[in-house]
């Protein structure tokens, strides 16, 4: 122990002077006897080791009797208590009206990975789909990709090959080639079938088509996709959470601090009043501070009556002083060139912060004195890990910080010589970590009240487990709980105990919206342990049932909104007269805040432990027998006010405009077509309506024509035309199947009307073949958010594809030009596709309207789809 | 991507560092930092390769439990899970959900269906299943309102024999449960069975578990021993019963020491075992043995730095009336680990008695002077109630 570093909790070390100073608070004690545990050193996932850190909550409840048990009746029952914080509603509810900015879920795994599996693989492997992205780029920006090269080559372009080579080797039949390409699947799977012809074309055309584009771009693209994929797996930006609860002048009133807006760049202060028994009241309009970057973390702390608010953005950190009834006063802004990864406020000194950056540096920051670098190491602590994520927090000692990365947590003395420290947590056999386990979050909860856990505890979360480590006994976790959350656990909040002797509730939130509630007890002379089985709280998607029944489109919009990642967690427990209550707030990445109200129930579901066997113990006093066990309790249900509020919320949500696409593929404009339609002198009602619809950029719908009676039954989810099957099923559902059949027979006798409908729809479907094909393919080939939800210009590949169909079917001989001719044209045409795809010269684009009758009428396809969506 | 205005060869590290930053982001600063990074980059390639190799070799690549969920949305072809695996997987997630919602009855019903996984054809599944069943099943039975100790016992006994490899683990946990319920005899019987159990070649984990079982058995024996000791203290020394009781106690001690000694040698936190072992050794006058146990528990490098080890040692030395220097050396270490401990009061007294200046603790000295240099009004910290202490300490020091 003769190392240069000490963990000198000196302010507590002087506790012997308590004797001299009467009235000082009692200090914490070290548990006199710790739970037996094995201590091994070594790497992660050492398998041949019995796991003594028991993963079930009941094993945590077992305590060894300190002294020989005298009488079993006295020892056991005090443990037998099932704690439960019961939610008042079946799910979280929105606190404020929806954020007026649209929400776009962003890239999904489907956008990044190869579709289709590997047939002979047991475990699916992650393969980034660079080729698809590249081919999309080549499709959409062919002018950029091929234009310059083509222009350069234009003069000397020749696709003949050497003279001494036979024609058979160098000449490729364009027709066959294009037929092959017609069957080319667009997702760019490298194992896709390539014909000899295609291969030969690739070899012959290779020097012309240019590898430079694909190789240059491919490398950059791969890098970008890899970072996106990593981000999708673990978005560390929001570690710590962006929602904070500031206690106000009375215990019932407080402020929620959170970022708002689609870019999360507006810091809002919303005053909320919490009264048990009713919904939280939003008081007044929120205060707002506009920032230059997105908010990634919000921290607040009150030390000696001074409340500070710290915010971390990607490259900036800022501190405000919060004043009652007034605007927060900005203290200082700090620029972190390498990117900040964590910020924390000191629980000891007002205005002291710890900041860490991607470069591996940890600094103490006080607005008065500036920065002081405490620690710097670009390498990770325990073993090498590529992640630049770092974290810093305070400890019970005001001059000792914890420095964390993915592999471990270290305590560093800010006054000691640089480079020394003591490992507090090690991802390895010491904590019996699993293979591939990494630290996701470390947090110093501090001590919120004298009743709570000792202030030396640190909370550490990994993908698998939650650890509580005492800084007085480093490396050996005091508590380990396998949380099994299906998303990264990046949020944790500890509430003070609900009452004297009660365990402390710890909320553990995953990015995916799941929240677990752990009851942790362990004061003074006993090690911290779980006081009862942990419980899961309803997640955001559980409130779907509070909303009225919706048509699929809106339902999807709502669901997408509710499935947005949870980026902030805050909780408050105002003192109440009767049962202890707690409020949980969750902030979603879409900018909405949801709340849950929890009430503590102490159920008497288990304490048969000690009595003699067979004795039902009718006379034994139940410890806090108030509520029946969970099974027998009626599940909470939505109140009418709640459903009314939810439908109002939904109305507001549906008025939010859809997210505008970042970039839309250049495609033939319908406005140009609009101009061509203009000169036609005789116009019926349908073309007029069509033109009106085109001008608005919408799909022409039945109701716009107003020809057929609009006698659609109210519960029909889609106002569009219906097909027979859905009509029939609908009638059958209402018990009028027979009448429908009769009506149908009557209809069949007038065939004129029947044949008229599809005819009228042909021009529409042909002019909007791209649109309809987009509709048609939506559920199979494109990510869900780009489907029929939004009336936006179609995605190019689909339109190209329909054109491709066109080409493949048309047999106009003049279009089958030689490859050489086509290639010569290549640099001049805009949006020319690359090798491997069927090109669409401008003449083809215009042929869309010229050859409507040859198309396989895609207008019939929505008919086929819609009923399915309706159910 | 990197702002092209920097005009430097794009080193990978630099690009990552300023990725997404505004291009006009104070270029001078950026350039200097890029430079330093670039030089780092030049020395790095080797290490990066090493790292990749190392991570593949030792299998320490990050594992994301939610990766499969993402892959499931993409992979359409490939080898599909069998129906049986799908249903059992779904059942398992239902059990977990019910447990987290405290719906014990429902969890028990799902568990009933889940047991069929034991008939899975997949040998891998068949091996891991008993452990999962034991974990979840015991959790259900522990909290279920209608379950009793008997139900738990039956379940544990059955589970012990399903997965041979889990026999020791389950026995141990079962015994802990019985101790918790106050059924010490049953627990002891369980542990003696586990102690003698062998399967195949004796692996290190098996040995470890057997040692643990023995230690717990020793603890139970200690309980009965101390109960007898208490009875003995009540008896009259001249009584006839006294000598027989005393003989009983002696026979206990010998057995127990065997039980404890094996486990205590393996690194770990063994507070209850060490405590009771030392008490028994002391009772029989084996002071050297006790000292040896405590010293190795406190000073062995392989053990974690457990404050209790030092506390036990100090208490022992104090009882033994060891010289003050020895006591001080133990407390000095404790002071470094847990300066807030109650024993620090004694440490202080000892220091004063041994006429050592308080400044022998350099750290306190340093901070104290530094702190008092500041204006006293500004010390309005969390521990400002100790301001008096600081002044006093300063006075003591000088």
PDB file of C-alpha atoms in Angstrom, chain B residues 136-303:
ATOM      1  CA  UNK B 136     -36.052 -17.754 -12.968  1.00  0.00           C
ATOM      2  CA  UNK B 137     -37.847 -20.583 -11.214  1.00  0.00           C
ATOM      3  CA  UNK B 138     -36.218 -19.895  -7.879  1.00  0.00           C
ATOM      4  CA  UNK B 139     -37.032 -16.220  -8.271  1.00  0.00           C
ATOM      5  CA  UNK B 140     -40.683 -17.043  -8.875  1.00  0.00           C
ATOM      6  CA  UNK B 141     -40.852 -19.447  -5.959  1.00  0.00           C
ATOM      7  CA  UNK B 142     -39.141 -17.011  -3.660  1.00  0.00           C
ATOM      8  CA  UNK B 143     -41.722 -14.329  -4.230  1.00  0.00           C
ATOM      9  CA  UNK B 144     -44.829 -16.290  -5.119  1.00  0.00           C
ATOM     10  CA  UNK B 145     -47.490 -15.791  -2.460  1.00  0.00           C
ATOM     11  CA  UNK B 146     -48.524 -19.428  -2.461  1.00  0.00           C
ATOM     12  CA  UNK B 147     -45.147 -21.092  -2.450  1.00  0.00           C
ATOM     13  CA  UNK B 148     -43.606 -22.512   0.696  1.00  0.00           C
ATOM     14  CA  UNK B 149     -40.251 -23.785   1.818  1.00  0.00           C
ATOM     15  CA  UNK B 150     -41.301 -27.292   0.849  1.00  0.00           C
ATOM     16  CA  UNK B 151     -42.116 -26.237  -2.694  1.00  0.00           C
ATOM     17  CA  UNK B 152     -38.789 -24.544  -2.954  1.00  0.00           C
ATOM     18  CA  UNK B 153     -36.991 -27.583  -1.603  1.00  0.00           C
ATOM     19  CA  UNK B 154     -38.656 -29.905  -4.064  1.00  0.00           C
ATOM     20  CA  UNK B 155     -37.853 -27.617  -6.942  1.00  0.00           C
ATOM     21  CA  UNK B 156     -34.236 -27.261  -5.866  1.00  0.00           C
ATOM     22  CA  UNK B 157     -33.801 -31.000  -5.420  1.00  0.00           C
ATOM     23  CA  UNK B 158     -35.175 -31.663  -8.875  1.00  0.00           C
ATOM     24  CA  UNK B 159     -33.083 -28.993 -10.500  1.00  0.00           C
ATOM     25  CA  UNK B 160     -29.924 -30.283  -8.894  1.00  0.00           C
ATOM     26  CA  UNK B 161     -30.265 -33.516 -10.763  1.00  0.00           C
ATOM     27  CA  UNK B 162     -31.283 -32.150 -14.143  1.00  0.00           C
ATOM     28  CA  UNK B 163     -28.146 -30.306 -15.034  1.00  0.00           C
ATOM     29  CA  UNK B 164     -25.284 -32.249 -13.525  1.00  0.00           C
ATOM     30  CA  UNK B 165     -22.969 -29.313 -13.906  1.00  0.00           C
ATOM     31  CA  UNK B 166     -25.172 -27.082 -11.845  1.00  0.00           C
ATOM     32  CA  UNK B 167     -25.373 -29.386  -8.869  1.00  0.00           C
ATOM     33  CA  UNK B 168     -22.934 -27.496  -6.719  1.00  0.00           C
ATOM     34  CA  UNK B 169     -24.205 -24.052  -7.574  1.00  0.00           C
ATOM     35  CA  UNK B 170     -27.781 -24.972  -6.872  1.00  0.00           C
ATOM     36  CA  UNK B 171     -26.897 -26.775  -3.666  1.00  0.00           C
ATOM     37  CA  UNK B 172     -25.059 -23.776  -2.433  1.00  0.00           C
ATOM     38  CA  UNK B 173     -27.852 -21.385  -3.226  1.00  0.00           C
ATOM     39  CA  UNK B 174     -30.401 -23.751  -1.798  1.00  0.00           C
ATOM     40  CA  UNK B 175     -28.428 -23.889   1.420  1.00  0.00           C
ATOM     41  CA  UNK B 176     -28.270 -20.116   1.550  1.00  0.00           C
ATOM     42  CA  UNK B 177     -32.006 -20.009   1.152  1.00  0.00           C
ATOM     43  CA  UNK B 178     -32.423 -22.459   4.012  1.00  0.00           C
ATOM     44  CA  UNK B 179     -30.091 -20.451   6.226  1.00  0.00           C
ATOM     45  CA  UNK B 180     -32.109 -17.387   5.388  1.00  0.00           C
ATOM     46  CA  UNK B 181     -35.244 -19.236   6.447  1.00  0.00           C
ATOM     47  CA  UNK B 182     -33.603 -20.314   9.666  1.00  0.00           C
ATOM     48  CA  UNK B 183     -33.489 -24.008   8.820  1.00  0.00           C
ATOM     49  CA  UNK B 184     -29.908 -24.518   9.773  1.00  0.00           C
ATOM     50  CA  UNK B 185     -29.899 -28.299  10.113  1.00  0.00           C
ATOM     51  CA  UNK B 186     -31.349 -28.786   6.680  1.00  0.00           C
ATOM     52  CA  UNK B 187     -28.881 -26.356   5.233  1.00  0.00           C
ATOM     53  CA  UNK B 188     -26.042 -28.165   6.894  1.00  0.00           C
ATOM     54  CA  UNK B 189     -27.226 -31.492   5.503  1.00  0.00           C
ATOM     55  CA  UNK B 190     -27.406 -29.948   2.064  1.00  0.00           C
ATOM     56  CA  UNK B 191     -23.929 -28.581   2.301  1.00  0.00           C
ATOM     57  CA  UNK B 192     -22.416 -31.839   3.449  1.00  0.00           C
ATOM     58  CA  UNK B 193     -23.957 -33.531   0.461  1.00  0.00           C
ATOM     59  CA  UNK B 194     -22.493 -30.903  -1.831  1.00  0.00           C
ATOM     60  CA  UNK B 195     -19.136 -31.202  -0.176  1.00  0.00           C
ATOM     61  CA  UNK B 196     -18.741 -34.823  -1.081  1.00  0.00           C
ATOM     62  CA  UNK B 197     -20.077 -34.481  -4.576  1.00  0.00           C
ATOM     63  CA  UNK B 198     -17.717 -35.082  -7.465  1.00  0.00           C
ATOM     64  CA  UNK B 199     -18.266 -35.121 -11.159  1.00  0.00           C
ATOM     65  CA  UNK B 200     -15.659 -35.963 -13.736  1.00  0.00           C
ATOM     66  CA  UNK B 201     -12.329 -34.324 -13.402  1.00  0.00           C
ATOM     67  CA  UNK B 202     -12.012 -31.876 -10.575  1.00  0.00           C
ATOM     68  CA  UNK B 203     -12.017 -28.490 -12.216  1.00  0.00           C
ATOM     69  CA  UNK B 204     -10.970 -25.283 -10.528  1.00  0.00           C
ATOM     70  CA  UNK B 205     -14.501 -23.940 -10.464  1.00  0.00           C
ATOM     71  CA  UNK B 206     -15.714 -27.163  -8.908  1.00  0.00           C
ATOM     72  CA  UNK B 207     -13.061 -26.978  -6.275  1.00  0.00           C
ATOM     73  CA  UNK B 208     -13.916 -23.377  -5.592  1.00  0.00           C
ATOM     74  CA  UNK B 209     -17.567 -24.212  -5.095  1.00  0.00           C
ATOM     75  CA  UNK B 210     -16.755 -27.129  -2.853  1.00  0.00           C
ATOM     76  CA  UNK B 211     -14.567 -24.853  -0.770  1.00  0.00           C
ATOM     77  CA  UNK B 212     -17.423 -22.401  -0.529  1.00  0.00           C
ATOM     78  CA  UNK B 213     -19.816 -25.122   0.532  1.00  0.00           C
ATOM     79  CA  UNK B 214     -17.356 -26.188   3.183  1.00  0.00           C
ATOM     80  CA  UNK B 215     -16.962 -22.655   4.418  1.00  0.00           C
ATOM     81  CA  UNK B 216     -20.673 -22.163   4.718  1.00  0.00           C
ATOM     82  CA  UNK B 217     -20.867 -25.408   6.570  1.00  0.00           C
ATOM     83  CA  UNK B 218     -18.147 -24.138   8.843  1.00  0.00           C
ATOM     84  CA  UNK B 219     -20.164 -21.020   9.438  1.00  0.00           C
ATOM     85  CA  UNK B 220     -23.157 -23.101  10.440  1.00  0.00           C
ATOM     86  CA  UNK B 221     -20.985 -25.035  12.797  1.00  0.00           C
ATOM     87  CA  UNK B 222     -19.719 -21.796  14.203  1.00  0.00           C
ATOM     88  CA  UNK B 223     -23.287 -20.774  14.862  1.00  0.00           C
ATOM     89  CA  UNK B 224     -24.005 -23.905  16.829  1.00  0.00           C
ATOM     90  CA  UNK B 225     -20.640 -23.616  18.555  1.00  0.00           C
ATOM     91  CA  UNK B 226     -21.264 -20.092  19.733  1.00  0.00           C
ATOM     92  CA  UNK B 227     -24.721 -21.107  20.874  1.00  0.00           C
ATOM     93  CA  UNK B 228     -23.151 -23.843  22.953  1.00  0.00           C
ATOM     94  CA  UNK B 229     -20.543 -21.448  24.194  1.00  0.00           C
ATOM     95  CA  UNK B 230     -23.287 -19.197  25.430  1.00  0.00           C
ATOM     96  CA  UNK B 231     -24.988 -22.077  27.146  1.00  0.00           C
ATOM     97  CA  UNK B 232     -21.684 -23.020  28.653  1.00  0.00           C
ATOM     98  CA  UNK B 233     -21.162 -19.584  30.055  1.00  0.00           C
ATOM     99  CA  UNK B 234     -24.481 -19.940  31.802  1.00  0.00           C
ATOM    100  CA  UNK B 235     -23.500 -23.252  33.377  1.00  0.00           C
ATOM    101  CA  UNK B 236     -21.646 -23.627  36.591  1.00  0.00           C
ATOM    102  CA  UNK B 237     -18.063 -24.728  36.196  1.00  0.00           C
ATOM    103  CA  UNK B 238     -18.382 -27.433  38.776  1.00  0.00           C
ATOM    104  CA  UNK B 239     -21.396 -28.883  37.078  1.00  0.00           C
ATOM    105  CA  UNK B 240     -21.049 -32.293  35.566  1.00  0.00           C
ATOM    106  CA  UNK B 241     -22.617 -31.111  32.347  1.00  0.00           C
ATOM    107  CA  UNK B 242     -19.930 -28.511  31.946  1.00  0.00           C
ATOM    108  CA  UNK B 243     -17.160 -30.905  31.082  1.00  0.00           C
ATOM    109  CA  UNK B 244     -19.196 -32.744  28.477  1.00  0.00           C
ATOM    110  CA  UNK B 245     -20.249 -29.504  26.873  1.00  0.00           C
ATOM    111  CA  UNK B 246     -16.705 -28.309  26.871  1.00  0.00           C
ATOM    112  CA  UNK B 247     -15.607 -31.509  25.190  1.00  0.00           C
ATOM    113  CA  UNK B 248     -18.302 -31.009  22.566  1.00  0.00           C
ATOM    114  CA  UNK B 249     -17.059 -27.590  21.799  1.00  0.00           C
ATOM    115  CA  UNK B 250     -13.537 -28.798  21.406  1.00  0.00           C
ATOM    116  CA  UNK B 251     -14.503 -31.401  18.859  1.00  0.00           C
ATOM    117  CA  UNK B 252     -16.321 -28.690  16.907  1.00  0.00           C
ATOM    118  CA  UNK B 253     -13.350 -26.474  16.621  1.00  0.00           C
ATOM    119  CA  UNK B 254     -11.179 -29.015  14.958  1.00  0.00           C
ATOM    120  CA  UNK B 255     -13.760 -29.747  12.262  1.00  0.00           C
ATOM    121  CA  UNK B 256     -14.476 -26.128  11.555  1.00  0.00           C
ATOM    122  CA  UNK B 257     -10.908 -25.073  11.066  1.00  0.00           C
ATOM    123  CA  UNK B 258     -10.618 -27.602   8.265  1.00  0.00           C
ATOM    124  CA  UNK B 259     -13.720 -26.155   6.708  1.00  0.00           C
ATOM    125  CA  UNK B 260     -12.550 -22.587   6.674  1.00  0.00           C
ATOM    126  CA  UNK B 261      -8.896 -22.851   5.928  1.00  0.00           C
ATOM    127  CA  UNK B 262      -9.238 -23.975   2.316  1.00  0.00           C
ATOM    128  CA  UNK B 263     -11.452 -21.107   1.236  1.00  0.00           C
ATOM    129  CA  UNK B 264      -9.661 -18.389   3.120  1.00  0.00           C
ATOM    130  CA  UNK B 265      -6.556 -19.005   1.065  1.00  0.00           C
ATOM    131  CA  UNK B 266      -8.286 -18.092  -2.179  1.00  0.00           C
ATOM    132  CA  UNK B 267      -8.469 -14.368  -2.906  1.00  0.00           C
ATOM    133  CA  UNK B 268     -11.794 -12.821  -2.113  1.00  0.00           C
ATOM    134  CA  UNK B 269     -13.896 -11.085   0.455  1.00  0.00           C
ATOM    135  CA  UNK B 270     -14.529 -13.586   3.230  1.00  0.00           C
ATOM    136  CA  UNK B 271     -15.462 -11.361   6.137  1.00  0.00           C
ATOM    137  CA  UNK B 272     -17.972 -13.579   7.939  1.00  0.00           C
ATOM    138  CA  UNK B 273     -15.758 -16.640   7.594  1.00  0.00           C
ATOM    139  CA  UNK B 274     -12.588 -14.930   8.762  1.00  0.00           C
ATOM    140  CA  UNK B 275     -14.373 -13.329  11.647  1.00  0.00           C
ATOM    141  CA  UNK B 276     -15.825 -16.535  12.992  1.00  0.00           C
ATOM    142  CA  UNK B 277     -12.699 -18.541  12.293  1.00  0.00           C
ATOM    143  CA  UNK B 278     -10.559 -16.116  14.215  1.00  0.00           C
ATOM    144  CA  UNK B 279     -12.984 -16.074  17.096  1.00  0.00           C
ATOM    145  CA  UNK B 280     -12.808 -19.823  17.408  1.00  0.00           C
ATOM    146  CA  UNK B 281      -9.060 -19.936  17.092  1.00  0.00           C
ATOM    147  CA  UNK B 282      -8.739 -17.309  19.740  1.00  0.00           C
ATOM    148  CA  UNK B 283     -11.035 -19.173  22.053  1.00  0.00           C
ATOM    149  CA  UNK B 284      -8.778 -22.176  21.945  1.00  0.00           C
ATOM    150  CA  UNK B 285      -5.680 -20.113  22.459  1.00  0.00           C
ATOM    151  CA  UNK B 286      -4.263 -20.544  18.974  1.00  0.00           C
ATOM    152  CA  UNK B 287      -3.166 -16.929  18.792  1.00  0.00           C
ATOM    153  CA  UNK B 288      -0.453 -17.536  16.279  1.00  0.00           C
ATOM    154  CA  UNK B 289      -2.857 -19.249  13.950  1.00  0.00           C
ATOM    155  CA  UNK B 290      -5.325 -16.401  14.258  1.00  0.00           C
ATOM    156  CA  UNK B 291      -2.651 -13.819  13.648  1.00  0.00           C
ATOM    157  CA  UNK B 292      -1.466 -15.674  10.594  1.00  0.00           C
ATOM    158  CA  UNK B 293      -4.945 -15.833   9.157  1.00  0.00           C
ATOM    159  CA  UNK B 294      -5.585 -12.168   9.776  1.00  0.00           C
ATOM    160  CA  UNK B 295      -2.238 -10.998   8.498  1.00  0.00           C
ATOM    161  CA  UNK B 296      -2.520 -12.862   5.266  1.00  0.00           C
ATOM    162  CA  UNK B 297      -6.110 -11.694   4.863  1.00  0.00           C
ATOM    163  CA  UNK B 298      -5.050  -8.090   5.301  1.00  0.00           C
ATOM    164  CA  UNK B 299      -1.679  -8.020   3.564  1.00  0.00           C
ATOM    165  CA  UNK B 300      -1.821 -10.590   0.808  1.00  0.00           C
ATOM    166  CA  UNK B 301      -1.380  -8.797  -2.497  1.00  0.00           C
ATOM    167  CA  UNK B 302      -3.841 -11.026  -4.279  1.00  0.00           C
ATOM    168  CA  UNK B 303      -6.688 -10.011  -2.027  1.00  0.00           C
TER     169      UNK B 303
END
